[in-house]
Every structure is written in structure tokens, then in C-alpha cells.
Coordinates of N, CA and C and ligand atoms in Angstrom, one line a residue:
M1 N 30.1 24.0 4.3 CA 30.6 25.4 4.2 C 29.4 25.8 2.5
A2 N 29.1 26.4 2.6 CA 28.4 27.2 1.7 C 28.5 27.7 0.4
K3 N 28.0 27.4 -0.8 CA 29.1 28.5 -2.0 C 27.8 29.0 -2.5
Y4 N 28.9 30.5 -2.8 CA 27.8 32.3 -3.3 C 28.8 32.3 -4.6
I5 N 28.3 31.7 -6.0 CA 28.9 32.1 -7.0 C 27.4 33.3 -7.5
V6 N 28.8 34.0 -8.2 CA 28.3 34.7 -8.7 C 28.2 34.7 -10.4
L7 N 27.3 34.8 -11.4 CA 27.8 34.5 -12.6 C 27.9 36.4 -13.3
L8 N 28.3 36.0 -14.4 CA 28.2 37.6 -14.4 C 28.9 37.5 -16.0
G9 N 28.1 38.8 -16.6 CA 28.0 39.0 -18.0 C 27.1 39.1 -18.4
P10 N 27.0 40.0 -19.9 CA 26.0 40.5 -20.8 C 24.5 39.7 -20.5
P11 N 24.0 40.6 -21.3 CA 22.4 39.9 -21.5 C 23.3 39.0 -22.9
G12 N 22.5 37.8 -22.9 CA 22.9 36.9 -24.0 C 24.2 35.6 -23.8
A13 N 24.6 36.1 -22.8 CA 25.8 35.7 -22.5 C 25.7 34.5 -22.7
G14 N 24.9 33.7 -21.6 CA 24.5 32.4 -21.8 C 24.5 32.3 -20.0
K15 N 24.5 33.0 -19.1 CA 24.2 32.9 -17.7 C 23.6 31.7 -17.5
G16 N 21.8 32.4 -18.3 CA 20.8 31.3 -17.1 C 21.1 30.0 -18.7
T17 N 21.3 30.1 -19.4 CA 21.3 28.5 -20.0 C 22.1 27.5 -19.0
Q18 N 23.6 28.7 -18.5 CA 24.7 28.0 -17.5 C 24.3 26.9 -16.2
A19 N 22.7 28.5 -15.8 CA 23.2 27.9 -14.8 C 22.4 26.7 -14.6
Q20 N 21.5 27.0 -15.6 CA 20.4 25.7 -16.0 C 21.3 24.3 -15.9
R21 N 22.4 24.0 -16.3 CA 23.0 23.6 -16.4 C 24.5 22.5 -15.5
I22 N 24.8 24.2 -15.0 CA 25.4 23.8 -13.5 C 25.1 23.4 -12.1
A23 N 23.8 24.4 -11.8 CA 23.3 24.6 -10.9 C 23.4 23.2 -9.9
A24 N 22.6 22.8 -10.3 CA 21.9 20.8 -9.7 C 22.9 20.4 -9.4
Q25 N 23.8 20.3 -10.3 CA 25.4 19.4 -10.4 C 26.4 20.1 -9.5
Q26 N 26.7 20.7 -9.3 CA 27.0 21.1 -8.3 C 26.3 21.3 -6.6
G27 N 25.0 21.1 -6.8 CA 24.4 21.2 -5.5 C 24.0 22.6 -5.2
L28 N 23.6 23.6 -5.7 CA 23.0 24.7 -5.9 C 21.9 24.7 -5.9
V29 N 21.4 25.6 -5.4 CA 20.3 26.9 -6.1 C 20.0 27.9 -7.2
H30 N 19.5 27.8 -8.0 CA 19.5 28.8 -9.0 C 18.6 30.3 -8.8
V31 N 19.2 31.1 -8.8 CA 18.7 32.4 -8.3 C 18.5 33.0 -9.1
S32 N 17.8 34.0 -10.3 CA 18.1 33.9 -11.4 C 17.1 35.3 -11.1
S33 N 17.1 36.5 -10.8 CA 16.6 37.8 -11.0 C 15.5 38.4 -11.8
G34 N 16.4 38.0 -12.8 CA 15.0 38.2 -14.6 C 14.4 37.3 -14.5
D35 N 14.6 36.2 -14.0 CA 12.8 35.1 -13.6 C 11.8 35.4 -12.9
L36 N 12.5 35.9 -11.5 CA 11.6 35.8 -10.4 C 10.7 37.6 -10.5
F37 N 11.1 37.9 -11.7 CA 10.3 39.5 -11.8 C 9.2 38.8 -12.9
R38 N 10.3 37.5 -13.9 CA 8.9 37.2 -14.4 C 8.0 37.0 -13.8
E39 N 8.3 36.0 -13.5 CA 6.9 35.5 -12.2 C 6.2 36.1 -11.7
N40 N 7.0 36.9 -11.4 CA 6.1 38.1 -10.5 C 5.3 38.9 -11.5
L41 N 5.5 39.1 -12.9 CA 5.2 39.8 -14.0 C 3.6 38.6 -13.8
K42 N 3.4 37.4 -14.2 CA 3.5 36.6 -14.8 C 1.7 36.5 -13.6
M43 N 2.4 36.5 -12.4 CA 1.3 36.2 -11.6 C 0.8 37.9 -11.4
E44 N 1.0 38.7 -11.5 CA 0.6 40.3 -11.6 C 0.8 40.9 -10.1
T45 N 1.2 40.4 -9.4 CA 1.7 41.3 -8.5 C 1.9 42.9 -8.6
D46 N 2.6 42.9 -6.9 CA 3.0 44.5 -7.5 C 4.2 44.6 -8.1
L47 N 4.8 44.0 -7.3 CA 6.1 44.1 -7.6 C 6.3 43.6 -9.3
G48 N 5.4 43.0 -9.3 CA 5.5 42.5 -11.8 C 5.1 44.0 -12.1
K49 N 4.1 45.0 -11.5 CA 3.2 45.6 -12.1 C 4.6 46.5 -12.4
L50 N 5.2 47.0 -11.0 CA 6.8 48.1 -11.1 C 7.1 47.2 -11.8
A51 N 7.7 46.6 -12.7 CA 8.8 45.9 -12.4 C 8.7 46.3 -14.6
K52 N 7.3 45.8 -14.8 CA 7.1 45.6 -16.2 C 7.1 46.6 -17.3
G53 N 7.6 48.0 -16.9 CA 7.8 49.9 -17.3 C 9.0 49.7 -17.6
F54 N 10.0 48.9 -16.4 CA 11.6 48.9 -16.9 C 11.9 48.3 -17.6
M55 N 11.5 46.7 -16.9 CA 11.8 45.6 -18.4 C 11.6 46.0 -19.8
D56 N 10.4 46.7 -20.2 CA 9.9 46.8 -21.7 C 11.3 47.3 -22.0
R57 N 11.7 48.6 -21.1 CA 12.3 49.3 -22.3 C 13.9 48.8 -22.1
G58 N 14.2 47.8 -20.7 CA 15.3 47.0 -21.9 C 17.0 47.9 -20.4
E59 N 15.8 48.5 -19.0 CA 16.0 49.6 -18.3 C 16.5 48.5 -17.2
L60 N 17.3 48.6 -15.2 CA 17.5 47.8 -14.2 C 16.2 49.1 -13.9
V61 N 15.6 47.7 -13.3 CA 14.7 48.0 -11.9 C 14.9 49.0 -10.9
P62 N 14.7 48.9 -10.0 CA 15.4 49.7 -9.2 C 16.0 48.9 -7.7
D63 N 17.3 49.3 -7.3 CA 18.2 49.3 -6.6 C 17.2 48.0 -5.4
D64 N 16.4 49.5 -4.9 CA 15.7 49.0 -3.8 C 14.9 47.5 -3.8
V65 N 13.7 47.2 -4.5 CA 13.3 46.4 -4.7 C 13.5 45.1 -5.3
T66 N 14.9 45.1 -6.0 CA 15.2 44.1 -6.6 C 16.0 43.3 -5.6
I67 N 17.4 44.4 -4.6 CA 18.0 43.9 -3.7 C 16.5 43.3 -2.7
A68 N 15.5 44.0 -2.1 CA 14.5 43.4 -0.9 C 14.2 41.4 -1.6
M69 N 14.2 41.6 -2.8 CA 13.4 40.3 -3.1 C 14.8 39.6 -4.0
V70 N 15.5 39.1 -3.6 CA 17.0 38.7 -4.0 C 16.9 37.9 -2.3
K71 N 16.9 39.3 -1.7 CA 17.1 38.7 -0.4 C 16.3 37.3 0.0
E72 N 15.1 38.3 0.0 CA 14.4 37.2 0.4 C 14.4 35.6 -0.3
R73 N 14.3 35.3 -1.3 CA 14.8 34.1 -2.0 C 15.8 33.1 -1.3
I74 N 17.0 34.3 -1.0 CA 18.7 33.2 -0.4 C 18.7 33.1 0.1
S75 N 17.8 34.4 1.6 CA 17.4 33.2 2.6 C 16.2 32.5 3.4
R76 N 15.9 32.0 1.9 CA 14.5 30.0 2.1 C 15.9 29.5 2.7
A77 N 14.7 28.3 3.1 CA 15.4 27.3 3.3 C 17.0 26.3 2.7
D78 N 16.3 26.1 1.1 CA 16.4 25.5 0.3 C 18.0 26.4 -0.4
C79 N 18.3 27.5 0.3 CA 19.4 27.7 -1.0 C 20.3 27.8 0.9
V80 N 20.7 26.4 2.3 CA 21.0 27.0 2.7 C 23.1 26.6 2.5
K81 N 23.1 25.7 1.2 CA 24.1 25.5 1.0 C 24.9 26.2 -0.5
G82 N 23.8 27.1 -0.7 CA 24.3 27.7 -1.5 C 23.6 28.3 -2.7
V83 N 24.3 29.1 -3.5 CA 23.6 29.9 -4.6 C 24.5 30.4 -6.0
L84 N 24.1 29.7 -7.1 CA 24.2 29.9 -8.2 C 23.2 31.2 -8.3
L85 N 24.3 32.3 -7.9 CA 23.5 33.4 -8.5 C 22.9 34.2 -10.0
D86 N 22.2 34.5 -10.9 CA 22.1 34.8 -12.7 C 21.2 36.1 -12.4
G87 N 22.4 37.4 -12.9 CA 21.2 39.1 -13.0 C 21.6 39.5 -12.1
F88 N 22.3 38.9 -10.8 CA 21.8 40.1 -9.5 C 23.6 39.2 -9.1
P89 N 24.5 39.8 -9.1 CA 23.9 41.6 -8.1 C 24.0 41.9 -9.8
R90 N 23.9 43.6 -10.5 CA 24.3 44.0 -11.5 C 24.3 45.1 -11.1
T91 N 23.9 46.3 -9.9 CA 25.0 47.6 -9.8 C 25.9 47.4 -8.3
P92 N 27.0 48.7 -9.0 CA 27.6 48.5 -7.3 C 26.8 48.1 -5.5
A93 N 25.6 49.4 -5.9 CA 24.7 49.1 -4.9 C 24.3 48.2 -4.3
Q94 N 24.1 47.0 -5.5 CA 23.4 45.4 -5.4 C 24.4 45.0 -4.7
A95 N 26.0 44.8 -5.2 CA 27.3 44.4 -4.9 C 27.6 44.4 -3.3
K96 N 27.2 45.5 -3.0 CA 27.4 46.1 -2.1 C 26.6 45.2 -0.7
A97 N 25.2 45.3 -1.0 CA 24.2 44.9 -0.9 C 24.4 43.4 -0.6
L98 N 24.2 42.4 -1.5 CA 24.8 41.4 -1.8 C 25.8 41.2 -0.5
D99 N 27.6 41.6 -0.3 CA 28.0 41.2 0.4 C 27.8 41.6 1.7
E100 N 27.7 42.8 1.9 CA 26.7 42.9 3.5 C 25.3 41.5 4.2
M101 N 25.1 41.1 3.1 CA 22.9 40.4 3.6 C 24.1 38.6 4.1
L102 N 26.0 38.1 3.1 CA 26.3 37.5 3.3 C 27.4 37.4 4.1
A103 N 27.5 38.1 4.6 CA 28.9 38.5 6.1 C 27.5 38.3 6.9
G104 N 26.6 39.0 6.6 CA 25.7 39.0 8.1 C 25.1 37.2 8.8
L105 N 26.1 36.6 7.3 CA 25.2 34.7 7.5 C 26.6 34.3 7.6
G106 N 27.8 35.7 7.7 CA 28.8 34.0 8.3 C 29.8 33.8 6.7
Q107 N 29.4 33.9 5.7 CA 29.6 33.7 4.3 C 30.0 35.1 3.8
K108 N 30.4 34.5 2.0 CA 30.7 35.2 0.9 C 30.7 35.0 0.2
V109 N 30.9 35.8 -1.6 CA 30.7 36.1 -2.2 C 32.3 35.3 -2.8
N110 N 32.7 33.3 -2.7 CA 32.9 32.2 -2.9 C 33.6 33.1 -4.9
I111 N 33.0 33.1 -5.7 CA 33.8 33.5 -6.9 C 32.6 33.6 -7.5
V112 N 33.6 34.2 -9.3 CA 32.7 35.3 -10.1 C 33.2 34.8 -11.4
P113 N 32.5 33.7 -12.0 CA 32.1 33.7 -13.3 C 32.3 34.8 -14.6
L114 N 33.3 35.3 -14.8 CA 32.5 36.7 -16.0 C 32.4 35.6 -17.2
I115 N 31.3 35.4 -18.2 CA 31.2 34.8 -19.1 C 31.1 35.8 -20.0
A116 N 32.5 36.3 -20.9 CA 32.5 37.4 -22.0 C 32.5 36.7 -23.1
V117 N 31.4 37.1 -24.1 CA 31.2 37.4 -25.3 C 30.9 39.0 -25.5
P118 N 31.4 39.1 -27.5 CA 31.4 40.4 -27.2 C 30.0 40.5 -28.3
A119 N 30.0 42.1 -28.6 CA 28.1 42.9 -28.7 C 27.4 41.9 -29.7
E120 N 28.3 42.4 -30.6 CA 28.2 41.8 -31.8 C 27.4 40.4 -31.8
V121 N 27.9 39.1 -30.9 CA 27.3 37.9 -30.9 C 25.8 38.0 -30.1
L122 N 26.0 39.0 -29.6 CA 24.9 39.6 -28.2 C 23.1 39.1 -29.5
M123 N 23.1 39.9 -30.0 CA 22.1 39.9 -30.5 C 21.5 39.3 -31.8
A124 N 22.8 37.8 -31.7 CA 22.2 37.1 -33.0 C 21.7 36.4 -31.6
R125 N 22.4 35.4 -30.5 CA 21.7 34.6 -29.7 C 20.7 35.1 -29.6
L126 N 19.9 35.9 -28.5 CA 18.6 36.6 -28.0 C 17.7 36.7 -29.4
S127 N 18.3 37.2 -30.4 CA 17.0 37.1 -31.4 C 16.7 35.3 -31.5
G128 N 16.7 34.9 -31.4 CA 16.6 33.1 -31.9 C 16.4 32.4 -30.6
R129 N 16.8 33.0 -29.6 CA 16.2 33.2 -28.9 C 14.9 32.3 -28.5
W130 N 14.4 31.1 -27.9 CA 13.3 30.5 -27.6 C 13.3 30.1 -25.7
T131 N 11.7 30.0 -25.2 CA 12.0 29.9 -23.9 C 10.6 29.3 -23.5
C132 N 10.8 27.8 -22.4 CA 9.6 27.6 -22.5 C 8.8 28.0 -21.4
P133 N 8.0 28.7 -21.2 CA 7.4 29.1 -20.4 C 7.1 28.7 -19.0
K134 N 6.9 27.3 -19.0 CA 6.2 26.7 -18.0 C 7.6 26.1 -16.5
C135 N 8.7 25.8 -17.8 CA 9.8 25.3 -17.0 C 11.4 26.2 -16.7
G136 N 11.4 26.5 -17.9 CA 12.0 28.7 -18.3 C 13.5 27.7 -19.0
H137 N 13.1 27.0 -19.5 CA 14.3 25.8 -20.4 C 14.6 26.5 -21.2
V138 N 16.3 27.1 -21.7 CA 16.2 28.1 -22.6 C 16.5 27.6 -24.2
Y139 N 16.4 27.7 -25.4 CA 17.0 27.2 -26.5 C 17.6 28.1 -27.7
H140 N 18.0 27.7 -28.7 CA 18.4 28.5 -29.5 C 18.4 28.2 -31.4
Q141 N 17.5 28.7 -31.8 CA 16.5 28.2 -33.3 C 18.1 27.7 -33.9
V142 N 19.3 27.8 -33.8 CA 20.0 27.2 -34.6 C 21.2 26.7 -33.5
Y143 N 21.9 27.2 -32.2 CA 22.8 26.7 -31.4 C 22.3 25.8 -30.4
S144 N 20.9 25.7 -30.1 CA 20.5 24.8 -29.6 C 19.1 24.4 -29.7
P145 N 18.6 24.0 -30.4 CA 17.2 23.8 -31.1 C 16.2 22.8 -30.0
P146 N 15.7 23.1 -30.0 CA 14.6 22.2 -29.1 C 14.8 20.3 -30.4
Q147 N 14.0 19.3 -29.8 CA 14.2 18.0 -30.8 C 12.7 18.5 -31.4
K148 N 12.0 18.7 -31.1 CA 10.5 19.2 -31.6 C 11.0 20.2 -32.2
T149 N 10.3 21.7 -33.5 CA 10.2 23.1 -33.8 C 9.3 22.8 -32.5
G150 N 9.5 24.1 -31.6 CA 8.6 24.8 -31.1 C 8.1 24.7 -29.6
L151 N 8.7 23.2 -29.4 CA 8.3 22.5 -28.2 C 9.2 22.1 -27.2
C152 N 9.0 22.7 -25.9 CA 9.9 22.6 -24.9 C 10.4 20.6 -24.6
D153 N 11.8 20.5 -24.5 CA 11.9 18.9 -24.8 C 11.4 18.4 -23.6
E154 N 11.3 19.2 -22.4 CA 11.2 18.8 -21.0 C 9.9 18.5 -21.2
D155 N 8.9 19.2 -21.6 CA 7.3 19.1 -21.1 C 6.7 19.2 -22.4
G156 N 6.7 19.7 -22.9 CA 6.2 19.8 -24.7 C 5.4 21.1 -25.0
T157 N 5.5 22.2 -24.1 CA 5.0 23.0 -23.7 C 5.2 23.9 -25.0
A158 N 4.7 24.1 -25.4 CA 4.8 25.8 -26.0 C 5.9 27.0 -26.4
L159 N 6.8 27.4 -26.9 CA 8.4 27.6 -26.8 C 7.6 29.2 -26.9
I160 N 8.2 30.2 -26.4 CA 7.9 31.3 -26.2 C 9.4 32.8 -26.7
Q161 N 8.8 33.6 -26.8 CA 9.7 34.1 -27.4 C 10.0 35.5 -26.2
R162 N 10.7 36.1 -25.3 CA 11.0 37.1 -24.3 C 10.4 38.1 -25.1
D163 N 9.7 39.3 -24.4 CA 9.0 40.3 -25.0 C 10.7 41.9 -24.4
D164 N 11.2 41.5 -24.4 CA 12.9 42.3 -23.8 C 13.7 42.3 -25.0
D165 N 13.3 41.2 -26.3 CA 14.4 40.6 -27.4 C 14.1 41.5 -28.1
K166 N 13.7 41.6 -27.9 CA 12.9 43.0 -29.0 C 14.7 43.5 -29.2
P167 N 15.1 44.1 -30.8 CA 16.1 44.7 -31.4 C 16.9 45.6 -30.3
A168 N 15.2 46.7 -30.9 CA 15.4 47.9 -29.8 C 15.9 47.7 -28.6
T169 N 15.0 47.3 -28.0 CA 15.1 46.5 -26.3 C 16.6 46.4 -26.0
V170 N 17.2 45.0 -26.6 CA 17.9 44.4 -26.5 C 19.4 45.0 -26.3
A171 N 19.3 46.1 -27.9 CA 20.9 47.1 -27.9 C 20.5 48.9 -26.3
N172 N 19.7 48.7 -25.7 CA 19.2 49.1 -24.9 C 20.1 48.6 -23.7
R173 N 19.7 47.5 -23.4 CA 19.9 46.1 -22.4 C 21.7 45.9 -22.7
I174 N 22.3 45.9 -23.8 CA 23.5 46.2 -23.9 C 23.8 47.2 -22.3
R175 N 23.5 48.6 -23.4 CA 24.0 49.5 -23.2 C 24.3 50.2 -21.2
V176 N 23.1 49.2 -21.1 CA 23.1 49.1 -19.5 C 24.0 48.7 -19.3
Y177 N 23.8 47.2 -19.5 CA 24.9 46.7 -18.9 C 26.1 47.2 -18.8
T178 N 27.1 47.9 -20.6 CA 28.7 48.6 -20.4 C 28.8 49.7 -19.6
D179 N 27.7 50.4 -19.0 CA 27.2 51.5 -18.1 C 27.1 50.8 -16.5
Q180 N 26.4 49.8 -16.2 CA 26.2 50.6 -15.3 C 26.2 48.5 -14.3
T181 N 26.6 47.2 -15.1 CA 26.5 46.6 -15.0 C 28.4 46.2 -15.1
A182 N 28.5 47.0 -15.9 CA 30.3 46.7 -16.2 C 31.3 47.1 -14.8
P183 N 31.4 48.2 -14.4 CA 32.0 48.6 -13.1 C 32.3 46.6 -12.4
L184 N 31.4 46.3 -12.6 CA 31.3 44.6 -11.1 C 32.0 44.2 -11.2
I185 N 32.8 44.6 -12.7 CA 34.2 43.3 -12.7 C 35.1 43.7 -11.9
A186 N 36.0 44.7 -12.0 CA 36.7 45.7 -11.4 C 36.4 45.4 -10.0
Y187 N 35.1 45.7 -9.6 CA 34.9 45.4 -8.1 C 35.6 44.3 -7.4
Y188 N 35.0 43.1 -8.3 CA 35.4 41.8 -7.9 C 36.6 41.4 -8.3
H189 N 36.7 41.9 -9.6 CA 38.8 41.5 -9.6 C 39.2 42.3 -8.8
D190 N 38.8 43.2 -7.8 CA 40.8 43.4 -6.3 C 39.4 42.8 -5.2
Q191 N 38.3 42.3 -5.5 CA 38.0 41.1 -4.2 C 39.1 39.9 -4.7
G192 N 40.1 39.4 -5.9 CA 40.2 38.3 -6.5 C 39.4 37.2 -5.9
V193 N 38.1 37.6 -6.6 CA 37.3 36.3 -7.2 C 36.8 35.9 -8.5
L194 N 36.9 37.2 -9.6 CA 36.8 37.3 -10.5 C 37.5 36.0 -11.3
A195 N 37.1 35.0 -12.1 CA 37.3 34.5 -13.4 C 36.8 34.3 -14.4
E196 N 37.0 34.6 -15.3 CA 36.4 35.2 -16.9 C 37.2 33.7 -17.9
V197 N 35.6 33.5 -18.3 CA 35.4 32.5 -19.4 C 35.3 32.8 -20.5
D198 N 35.9 32.0 -21.2 CA 35.6 32.4 -23.3 C 34.5 32.1 -23.2
G199 N 33.0 33.4 -23.5 CA 31.5 32.5 -23.6 C 31.1 33.2 -25.9
T200 N 32.4 32.7 -26.4 CA 31.8 32.2 -27.2 C 32.0 31.0 -27.8
L201 N 32.2 30.3 -26.7 CA 32.9 28.6 -27.2 C 31.7 28.0 -27.5
P202 N 31.6 27.2 -27.4 CA 29.8 26.1 -27.7 C 29.7 25.6 -26.8
I203 N 28.3 25.9 -26.3 CA 27.7 25.2 -24.9 C 27.9 24.2 -23.9
E204 N 28.5 23.5 -24.5 CA 29.0 22.2 -23.5 C 30.6 22.8 -23.2
A205 N 31.2 23.6 -24.3 CA 32.9 23.9 -24.0 C 32.4 24.6 -22.9
V206 N 31.7 26.1 -23.1 CA 31.5 26.5 -22.1 C 31.3 26.1 -20.6
T207 N 30.5 25.4 -20.8 CA 30.5 24.0 -18.9 C 31.7 23.9 -18.5
A208 N 32.4 23.3 -19.5 CA 33.8 22.4 -18.8 C 34.6 23.9 -18.2
Q209 N 34.5 25.1 -19.1 CA 35.4 26.2 -18.1 C 34.7 26.8 -17.2
L210 N 33.7 26.8 -17.2 CA 32.7 27.6 -15.8 C 33.2 26.3 -14.4
I211 N 33.1 24.6 -14.7 CA 33.0 24.1 -12.8 C 34.2 24.0 -13.1
K212 N 35.8 23.6 -14.4 CA 36.5 24.1 -13.9 C 37.0 25.8 -12.8
A213 N 36.4 26.9 -13.9 CA 36.8 27.6 -12.5 C 35.9 27.9 -10.9
I214 N 35.0 27.1 -11.0 CA 34.3 26.8 -9.9 C 34.9 25.3 -9.1
G215 N 36.0 25.2 -8.9 CA 36.1 24.0 -8.8 C 35.5 23.3 -7.9
Ligands
AP5_1 P1 17.9 39.3 -17.5 O1 17.1 38.1 -17.4 O2 18.5 39.0 -16.3 O3 18.5 39.4 -18.1 P2 20.0 39.5 -19.0 O4 21.4 39.2 -17.5 O5 19.9 40.3 -20.2 O6 20.4 38.2 -19.3 P3 19.3 36.7 -20.4 O7 18.5 36.0 -20.2 O8 19.3 38.4 -21.7 O9 20.6 36.2 -21.1 P4 21.3 35.3 -20.0 O10 22.6 35.6 -20.1 O11 20.4 34.3 -19.6 O12 21.3 34.3 -22.0 P5 20.8 32.8 -22.1 O13 21.4 31.6 -21.5 O14 19.4 32.6 -21.8 O15 16.7 40.4 -17.7 C1 15.8 40.7 -17.3 C2 15.5 42.2 -16.8 O16 15.0 42.0 -16.1 C3 16.7 43.1 -17.4 O17 17.1 44.0 -18.5 C4 15.9 43.8 -15.7 O18 15.1 45.3 -16.8 C5 15.0 43.0 -15.2 N1 16.3 42.5 -14.1 C6 16.3 41.5 -13.5 N2 18.0 41.8 -12.6 C7 18.5 42.9 -12.3 C8 19.1 43.3 -11.4 N3 19.5 42.3 -10.5 N4 18.7 44.4 -11.1 C9 17.7 45.0 -11.9 N5 16.6 44.8 -12.0 C10 16.9 43.4 -12.6 O19 21.4 32.8 -24.0 C11 21.2 33.7 -25.0 C12 20.8 33.1 -26.1 O20 21.7 32.3 -26.4 C13 20.0 31.6 -25.5 O21 19.3 31.6 -26.9 C14 20.7 30.0 -26.0 O22 20.4 29.1 -26.1 C15 21.5 30.7 -26.2 N6 23.2 30.4 -26.1 C16 23.5 31.0 -24.4 N7 24.9 30.2 -24.4 C17 25.5 29.9 -26.0 C18 26.9 29.1 -26.3 N8 28.1 29.2 -26.0 N9 26.9 29.4 -27.7 C19 26.0 29.6 -28.5 N10 24.5 29.6 -27.9 C20 24.7 30.3 -26.7

């Protein structure tokens, strides 16, 4: 039976960090809508060009293109055993589209861990984040530093900071989460699949809670 898990939480809650730790262990493919957009940006596709303005402003990319992009990704053969979704869905329309998509496959969203972190912690997390542009591994200069400053532990590539981690853009991303994504907490609670975990704990402790929630 395939497993479909949606990691919910505000920007900087640790969705990407946790997805990288859990996906392989659970035999799931990590599908991050933000990473898919960033790949399109890098390859200068039409989708990447369209997404850029929204991402730079910390706004959501329109539902229709986002849904089509994720639908295409999770319909690929490698996702047959299930998916760990990170950053999608982010609006009620995206959540409904995901439900319909999975119903068409005879599947459903099994569990939605909500990584809860208060707004005041998020800014410190995102301003100290460094990412490997090659493998996508996420670091933090204080909470999760690489062994050699500025270089990825996995492949030695020079780490970069994301353009949308500037303070003004982060503030808007948190606002957008509160307005457009937080309503999904009630949506999944009503479906009986929400499981809140304390995202303020150290990374390993959050992983342990998530594994327990996923079962
Ligand atoms: P996206 O890439 O999805 O960004 P996000 O949801 O804002 O989340 P982040 O990647 O910033 O944070 P995260 O929760 O993954 O935290 P991380 O693990 O890195 O989206 C970017 C943009 O793309 C959007 O603004 C939008 O424009 C567009 N987009 C994407 N999906 C879309 C959709 N579905 N619809 C429309 N538009 C969409 O951790 C953050 C930092 O904290 C790291 O440095 C990490 O090392 C550190 N850290 C993590 N956990 C801990 C811990 N427990 N303790 C201490 N430090 C920790």
C-alpha cells in the first residue's frame, strides 16, 4: 500500500531538513514544490521564468501551474510506493486537487505532520540557512553547520543562501503562510489525519517525533 505524507509547517519550520532525513528511511520519494520551482529557475524554463517574480516577492505561484507541476512529478514511476510532500499543498484549492488526484489512483493522504514553530524562531532559522546548490542539502550556520565552513559535507560544493531568505521576503512568506496555508490545518484536522509535532526541539528530536507520528 503506497503512503502519501504531507509535511505542513511555516517557512523555516524544518520541512526540507526533516524530509531529507525521513524520506529514504521510509522508502518514500521527497517531492518539494519549492525545489521543483528552483530547478525550473536554474534551467530557465518558461515555468521557472513565471515562478521567479512570485518567489522573489515571497508570494505563492498560482494554483493551476503549481498543481500541474506536482501532479506530473507524483505520477512518475519512482513515486509508486508513496511520496513525502514538502511545501505542497499550500492552499485549499491545492489540497482539494491533491485529494482528487490521489482518489483517482485509489489512494489518499495518510498523515499530515504539522511542524509547529512560532514566528519569532523562523526568522533566525532562515537568515542562518545555507543550502548546497548541487544536492540540496540544508545547513544552518549555528544549529546544523557543515564540517568545513561554506562547503557541503556530501559533495564539497560551495554553499549558497536563497534569494528569498532576505528579511523582508521572509516576513511576507510568513504572512502568506498565515493567510493562505494555515487554513489547511483545520482541513486536515477534520479529515482526522493531522499530527502536530514540536518543531522547536533539536533536529534529531523532531525526526524522532515525526517517525512516531508517521508510524
Ligand atoms: P519553499 O521552498 O517550499 O519554502 P518554504 O515552505 O517557505 O519553506 P522553506 O524551504 O523556507 O523552509 P523549511 O520548512 O523547508 O525549512 P528548512 O528545513 O530549510 O517555497 C519557496 C517559494 O516557492 C514560495 O515562497 C512560493 O513562491 C513557491 N512555492 C513553493 N511551493 C508552492 C506551492 N505549493 N504553491 C505556490 N507556490 C509555491 O530549515 C530552515 C533552517 O532551519 C535551516 O537552516 C535548517 O538547518 C534549520 N533547522 C531546521 N530544523 C531545525 C531545528 N529543529 N532546530 C534548529 N534549526 C533547524
